[in-house]
């Protein structure tokens, strides 16, 4: 019905009403629609403004639905690829076990027996097929792993090299015509398999590290958001000393977990060329367990801090229903004009205007000129105030803002945006985009 009303107004303005009706001065489609009704104020907004707002909201909802569909499609494809690879692996395992049973039944006759010889080759080759399917399954996991493209490419090449070595061994087994040739081919296969087994363990370890690094990053994002919430409470006069200590303890655990993961990844990477790869694998797994325990403890801290903030927040809302939230992670340039609180972690240049809005600056070096703080390096800044402008240029940016304002993002990264407390969280990637959060204007 809303869209019918819009169509009527557009037709009226464009003069597309029938001449017959217009002659009598009482065109049905124009009854009750006067210039004042179109351009005049209804409350605080004109009808056209309401229409534009409705269209803007509809576009936002459609964009969000399209994004949700794309995410679901991507997840469905990953699940399908993983399921397909798993099923092919299971099928290969069944064929291998069947060939093994037949060979075990016939081996009493010795390899000089043609039937035994045939099933011995089938047994060995089906075993190699099973390993190939397993490597292909591993390749799917690497393709879908959340890790750097360079690392992903290196792991894919290593898997492909394993497949190539396995195919060479299979050709030698298939081409063997005598028991002696088959035994020699089998000995070479064992050497190849020992190397491949080390590669598999190494790659699985690195995938595990990548998955845990994603969890650490997400937990760090939560911690960054909580730091903004703590500063918001601080601005209302709440004693946040205990919360700050808890958060610092949580961040120390996450930093230590990252160190453990880096050490574990080095162990796994060094395995293929080590004299004792199994020792490195065991050491890497122990480091993974230590990292997991630290992540669990850090997340427990996050939960405790969150519930404490939720309790303290009652009666101390900084901006109430006007509050929006924005989280930016990436590299490039971010300029934010806002009223509220911002927490900035970056390696690069940071400009804060007015300089008096900077609550804390740690790690950065620089000074104040004409009332503007200009710092650079690797560090953290907490900013709070009204009509503040922050510009960040650099790498590895992590920025959380709570309040109301606009942000222009250019470069490469992701953002999470909650325009108001009532709206859903939006997620997206940025190349060049301007976002609004909170009630602006």
Short mmCIF file of N, CA and C in Angstrom, two decimals, residues 164-268:
data_model
loop_
_atom_site.label_atom_id
_atom_site.label_comp_id
_atom_site.label_asym_id
_atom_site.label_seq_id
_atom_site.Cartn_x
_atom_site.Cartn_y
_atom_site.Cartn_z
N UNK A 164 52.25 -35.97 -6.21
CA UNK A 164 53.13 -36.32 -7.33
C UNK A 164 54.05 -37.48 -6.95
N UNK A 165 54.61 -37.44 -5.72
CA UNK A 165 55.49 -38.52 -5.26
C UNK A 165 54.73 -39.83 -5.13
N UNK A 166 53.49 -39.72 -4.67
CA UNK A 166 52.66 -40.92 -4.52
C UNK A 166 52.33 -41.54 -5.87
N UNK A 167 52.06 -40.70 -6.86
CA UNK A 167 51.76 -41.20 -8.21
C UNK A 167 52.97 -41.92 -8.83
N UNK A 168 54.16 -41.40 -8.57
CA UNK A 168 55.37 -42.07 -9.06
C UNK A 168 55.50 -43.45 -8.45
N UNK A 169 55.24 -43.54 -7.15
CA UNK A 169 55.31 -44.84 -6.47
C UNK A 169 54.26 -45.79 -7.02
N UNK A 170 53.08 -45.27 -7.29
CA UNK A 170 52.00 -46.11 -7.82
C UNK A 170 52.37 -46.66 -9.20
N UNK A 171 52.99 -45.82 -10.02
CA UNK A 171 53.41 -46.27 -11.36
C UNK A 171 54.43 -47.41 -11.27
N UNK A 172 55.36 -47.29 -10.29
CA UNK A 172 56.37 -48.35 -10.13
C UNK A 172 55.72 -49.66 -9.69
N UNK A 173 54.74 -49.56 -8.81
CA UNK A 173 54.03 -50.76 -8.35
C UNK A 173 53.25 -51.37 -9.50
N UNK A 174 52.52 -50.54 -10.24
CA UNK A 174 51.70 -51.04 -11.35
C UNK A 174 52.53 -51.67 -12.46
N UNK A 175 53.72 -51.12 -12.70
CA UNK A 175 54.56 -51.61 -13.79
C UNK A 175 55.40 -52.83 -13.40
N UNK A 176 55.41 -53.19 -12.11
CA UNK A 176 56.20 -54.36 -11.69
C UNK A 176 55.58 -55.64 -12.25
N UNK A 177 56.46 -56.53 -12.73
CA UNK A 177 56.00 -57.77 -13.38
C UNK A 177 56.44 -59.02 -12.63
N UNK A 178 57.34 -58.86 -11.67
CA UNK A 178 57.81 -60.01 -10.90
C UNK A 178 57.71 -59.69 -9.41
N UNK A 179 57.69 -60.73 -8.56
CA UNK A 179 57.67 -60.49 -7.10
C UNK A 179 58.83 -59.62 -6.64
N UNK A 180 60.03 -59.81 -7.24
CA UNK A 180 61.19 -59.01 -6.84
C UNK A 180 60.97 -57.53 -7.15
N UNK A 181 60.45 -57.26 -8.36
CA UNK A 181 60.19 -55.86 -8.74
C UNK A 181 59.14 -55.24 -7.82
N UNK A 182 58.12 -56.04 -7.46
CA UNK A 182 57.07 -55.53 -6.57
C UNK A 182 57.62 -55.24 -5.18
N UNK A 183 58.50 -56.10 -4.68
CA UNK A 183 59.09 -55.89 -3.36
C UNK A 183 59.95 -54.63 -3.35
N UNK A 184 60.73 -54.42 -4.41
CA UNK A 184 61.56 -53.22 -4.49
C UNK A 184 60.70 -51.96 -4.57
N UNK A 185 59.62 -52.03 -5.36
CA UNK A 185 58.72 -50.88 -5.47
C UNK A 185 58.05 -50.58 -4.13
N UNK A 186 57.75 -51.65 -3.37
CA UNK A 186 57.12 -51.49 -2.06
C UNK A 186 58.08 -50.84 -1.06
N UNK A 187 59.35 -51.19 -1.13
CA UNK A 187 60.35 -50.57 -0.24
C UNK A 187 60.44 -49.07 -0.51
N UNK A 188 60.46 -48.70 -1.79
CA UNK A 188 60.51 -47.29 -2.15
C UNK A 188 59.25 -46.56 -1.70
N UNK A 189 58.13 -47.29 -1.79
CA UNK A 189 56.86 -46.70 -1.37
C UNK A 189 56.87 -46.39 0.13
N UNK A 190 57.46 -47.30 0.92
CA UNK A 190 57.52 -47.06 2.38
C UNK A 190 58.29 -45.78 2.70
N UNK A 191 59.40 -45.55 1.96
CA UNK A 191 60.18 -44.32 2.17
C UNK A 191 59.34 -43.09 1.82
N UNK A 192 58.64 -43.20 0.70
CA UNK A 192 57.79 -42.08 0.27
C UNK A 192 56.70 -41.81 1.30
N UNK A 193 56.07 -42.89 1.79
CA UNK A 193 54.98 -42.76 2.75
C UNK A 193 55.48 -42.13 4.06
N UNK A 194 56.66 -42.47 4.50
CA UNK A 194 57.21 -41.88 5.73
C UNK A 194 57.36 -40.37 5.59
N UNK A 195 57.81 -39.93 4.40
CA UNK A 195 57.95 -38.48 4.16
C UNK A 195 56.58 -37.80 4.10
N UNK A 196 55.64 -38.46 3.41
CA UNK A 196 54.29 -37.89 3.27
C UNK A 196 53.61 -37.79 4.64
N UNK A 197 53.80 -38.79 5.48
CA UNK A 197 53.19 -38.79 6.81
C UNK A 197 53.67 -37.59 7.63
N UNK A 198 54.95 -37.27 7.51
CA UNK A 198 55.51 -36.10 8.21
C UNK A 198 54.90 -34.82 7.65
N UNK A 199 54.77 -34.75 6.32
CA UNK A 199 54.16 -33.58 5.69
C UNK A 199 52.72 -33.39 6.17
N UNK A 200 51.97 -34.49 6.23
CA UNK A 200 50.57 -34.41 6.67
C UNK A 200 50.48 -33.87 8.09
N UNK A 201 51.31 -34.41 8.99
CA UNK A 201 51.30 -33.93 10.38
C UNK A 201 51.67 -32.45 10.45
N UNK A 202 52.65 -32.06 9.66
CA UNK A 202 53.09 -30.66 9.63
C UNK A 202 51.96 -29.74 9.18
N UNK A 203 51.28 -30.14 8.11
CA UNK A 203 50.21 -29.30 7.55
C UNK A 203 49.02 -29.24 8.49
N UNK A 204 48.64 -30.38 9.08
CA UNK A 204 47.52 -30.39 10.03
C UNK A 204 47.83 -29.47 11.22
N UNK A 205 49.07 -29.50 11.69
CA UNK A 205 49.46 -28.62 12.78
C UNK A 205 49.30 -27.16 12.43
N UNK A 206 49.70 -26.79 11.21
CA UNK A 206 49.61 -25.40 10.78
C UNK A 206 48.16 -24.96 10.59
N UNK A 207 47.31 -25.87 10.13
CA UNK A 207 45.88 -25.55 10.02
C UNK A 207 45.29 -25.29 11.40
N UNK A 208 45.67 -26.13 12.37
CA UNK A 208 45.19 -25.96 13.76
C UNK A 208 45.63 -24.60 14.30
N UNK A 209 46.87 -24.20 14.02
CA UNK A 209 47.37 -22.90 14.48
C UNK A 209 46.53 -21.78 13.86
N UNK A 210 46.26 -21.88 12.55
CA UNK A 210 45.49 -20.84 11.85
C UNK A 210 44.09 -20.69 12.45
N UNK A 211 43.45 -21.81 12.78
CA UNK A 211 42.11 -21.77 13.37
C UNK A 211 42.13 -21.10 14.74
N UNK A 212 43.14 -21.42 15.53
CA UNK A 212 43.25 -20.81 16.86
C UNK A 212 43.60 -19.33 16.78
N UNK A 213 44.38 -18.94 15.77
CA UNK A 213 44.69 -17.52 15.59
C UNK A 213 43.44 -16.71 15.28
N UNK A 214 42.51 -17.30 14.54
CA UNK A 214 41.24 -16.64 14.26
C UNK A 214 40.46 -16.43 15.56
N UNK A 215 40.46 -17.44 16.42
CA UNK A 215 39.77 -17.32 17.71
C UNK A 215 40.40 -16.23 18.56
N UNK A 216 41.73 -16.17 18.56
CA UNK A 216 42.43 -15.12 19.32
C UNK A 216 42.05 -13.74 18.77
N UNK A 217 42.02 -13.60 17.45
CA UNK A 217 41.67 -12.30 16.84
C UNK A 217 40.26 -11.88 17.22
N UNK A 218 39.33 -12.81 17.19
CA UNK A 218 37.94 -12.49 17.54
C UNK A 218 37.82 -12.12 19.02
N UNK A 219 38.59 -12.81 19.86
CA UNK A 219 38.57 -12.49 21.29
C UNK A 219 39.19 -11.11 21.53
N UNK A 220 40.24 -10.78 20.75
CA UNK A 220 40.85 -9.45 20.84
C UNK A 220 39.86 -8.36 20.42
N UNK A 221 39.03 -8.67 19.40
CA UNK A 221 38.01 -7.71 18.98
C UNK A 221 37.00 -7.46 20.10
N UNK A 222 36.62 -8.54 20.79
CA UNK A 222 35.70 -8.40 21.93
C UNK A 222 36.34 -7.56 23.03
N UNK A 223 37.63 -7.81 23.28
CA UNK A 223 38.34 -7.05 24.31
C UNK A 223 38.41 -5.57 23.95
N UNK A 224 38.63 -5.28 22.66
CA UNK A 224 38.68 -3.90 22.19
C UNK A 224 37.34 -3.21 22.42
N UNK A 225 36.28 -3.92 22.11
CA UNK A 225 34.94 -3.38 22.32
C UNK A 225 34.69 -3.11 23.80
N UNK A 226 35.09 -4.05 24.65
CA UNK A 226 34.91 -3.88 26.09
C UNK A 226 35.72 -2.69 26.62
N UNK A 227 36.88 -2.47 26.01
CA UNK A 227 37.69 -1.32 26.43
C UNK A 227 36.93 -0.02 26.16
N UNK A 228 36.25 0.03 25.01
CA UNK A 228 35.42 1.19 24.70
C UNK A 228 34.26 1.34 25.69
N UNK A 229 33.65 0.20 26.06
CA UNK A 229 32.55 0.22 27.03
C UNK A 229 33.04 0.71 28.39
N UNK A 230 34.24 0.26 28.77
CA UNK A 230 34.81 0.69 30.06
C UNK A 230 35.06 2.19 30.07
N UNK A 231 35.59 2.70 28.96
CA UNK A 231 35.85 4.14 28.87
C UNK A 231 34.55 4.92 28.89
N UNK A 232 33.49 4.34 28.31
CA UNK A 232 32.17 4.99 28.33
C UNK A 232 31.68 5.11 29.78
N UNK A 233 31.84 4.03 30.54
CA UNK A 233 31.46 4.08 31.97
C UNK A 233 32.31 5.08 32.74
N UNK A 234 33.59 5.11 32.41
CA UNK A 234 34.52 6.03 33.06
C UNK A 234 34.07 7.48 32.86
N UNK A 235 33.54 7.76 31.65
CA UNK A 235 33.08 9.12 31.34
C UNK A 235 31.88 9.53 32.18
N UNK A 236 31.11 8.55 32.67
CA UNK A 236 29.93 8.85 33.49
C UNK A 236 30.26 8.89 34.98
N UNK A 237 31.56 8.69 35.31
CA UNK A 237 31.97 8.79 36.70
C UNK A 237 32.06 7.49 37.46
N UNK A 238 31.90 6.36 36.78
CA UNK A 238 31.98 5.05 37.42
C UNK A 238 33.45 4.68 37.65
N UNK A 239 33.76 4.09 38.79
CA UNK A 239 35.12 3.63 39.09
C UNK A 239 35.38 2.35 38.29
N UNK A 240 36.26 2.42 37.31
CA UNK A 240 36.50 1.28 36.41
C UNK A 240 37.88 0.67 36.62
N UNK A 241 38.51 0.96 37.74
CA UNK A 241 39.88 0.49 37.99
C UNK A 241 39.96 -1.03 37.92
N UNK A 242 39.03 -1.72 38.59
CA UNK A 242 39.04 -3.18 38.61
C UNK A 242 38.82 -3.75 37.20
N UNK A 243 37.90 -3.14 36.45
CA UNK A 243 37.62 -3.61 35.09
C UNK A 243 38.85 -3.45 34.20
N UNK A 244 39.55 -2.34 34.35
CA UNK A 244 40.76 -2.10 33.55
C UNK A 244 41.84 -3.13 33.88
N UNK A 245 41.98 -3.46 35.16
CA UNK A 245 42.96 -4.48 35.55
C UNK A 245 42.60 -5.84 34.97
N UNK A 246 41.31 -6.19 35.03
CA UNK A 246 40.86 -7.47 34.47
C UNK A 246 41.11 -7.53 32.96
N UNK A 247 40.82 -6.43 32.29
CA UNK A 247 41.00 -6.40 30.84
C UNK A 247 42.47 -6.51 30.47
N UNK A 248 43.33 -5.81 31.19
CA UNK A 248 44.77 -5.90 30.93
C UNK A 248 45.28 -7.32 31.14
N UNK A 249 44.77 -7.99 32.17
CA UNK A 249 45.15 -9.38 32.43
C UNK A 249 44.69 -10.28 31.27
N UNK A 250 43.50 -10.02 30.78
CA UNK A 250 42.96 -10.78 29.64
C UNK A 250 43.82 -10.58 28.40
N UNK A 251 44.21 -9.34 28.12
CA UNK A 251 45.02 -9.04 26.94
C UNK A 251 46.41 -9.67 27.03
N UNK A 252 46.95 -9.72 28.26
CA UNK A 252 48.24 -10.39 28.45
C UNK A 252 48.15 -11.88 28.12
N UNK A 253 47.05 -12.50 28.49
CA UNK A 253 46.85 -13.93 28.18
C UNK A 253 46.74 -14.14 26.67
N UNK A 254 46.05 -13.23 26.00
CA UNK A 254 45.91 -13.35 24.54
C UNK A 254 47.26 -13.14 23.85
N UNK A 255 48.05 -12.19 24.34
CA UNK A 255 49.39 -11.97 23.78
C UNK A 255 50.25 -13.21 23.95
N UNK A 256 50.18 -13.81 25.14
CA UNK A 256 50.96 -15.02 25.40
C UNK A 256 50.47 -16.18 24.53
N UNK A 257 49.17 -16.27 24.34
CA UNK A 257 48.61 -17.32 23.47
C UNK A 257 49.13 -17.15 22.04
N UNK A 258 49.20 -15.91 21.56
CA UNK A 258 49.74 -15.66 20.21
C UNK A 258 51.19 -16.10 20.12
N UNK A 259 51.96 -15.82 21.16
CA UNK A 259 53.36 -16.25 21.16
C UNK A 259 53.46 -17.78 21.09
N UNK A 260 52.63 -18.46 21.87
CA UNK A 260 52.62 -19.93 21.86
C UNK A 260 52.27 -20.46 20.47
N UNK A 261 51.31 -19.83 19.84
CA UNK A 261 50.89 -20.26 18.50
C UNK A 261 52.00 -20.02 17.47
N UNK A 262 52.68 -18.90 17.58
CA UNK A 262 53.80 -18.64 16.66
C UNK A 262 54.91 -19.67 16.84
N UNK A 263 55.21 -20.01 18.09
CA UNK A 263 56.22 -21.02 18.36
C UNK A 263 55.79 -22.39 17.83
N UNK A 264 54.52 -22.72 18.04
CA UNK A 264 54.00 -24.00 17.55
C UNK A 264 54.08 -24.07 16.03
N UNK A 265 53.73 -22.97 15.37
CA UNK A 265 53.76 -22.94 13.91
C UNK A 265 55.18 -23.15 13.38
N UNK A 266 56.17 -22.57 14.06
CA UNK A 266 57.57 -22.77 13.68
C UNK A 266 57.96 -24.24 13.80
N UNK A 267 57.51 -24.87 14.88
CA UNK A 267 57.81 -26.31 15.06
C UNK A 267 57.23 -27.12 13.91
N UNK A 268 55.97 -26.85 13.58
CA UNK A 268 55.31 -27.61 12.51
C UNK A 268 55.95 -27.34 11.15
#
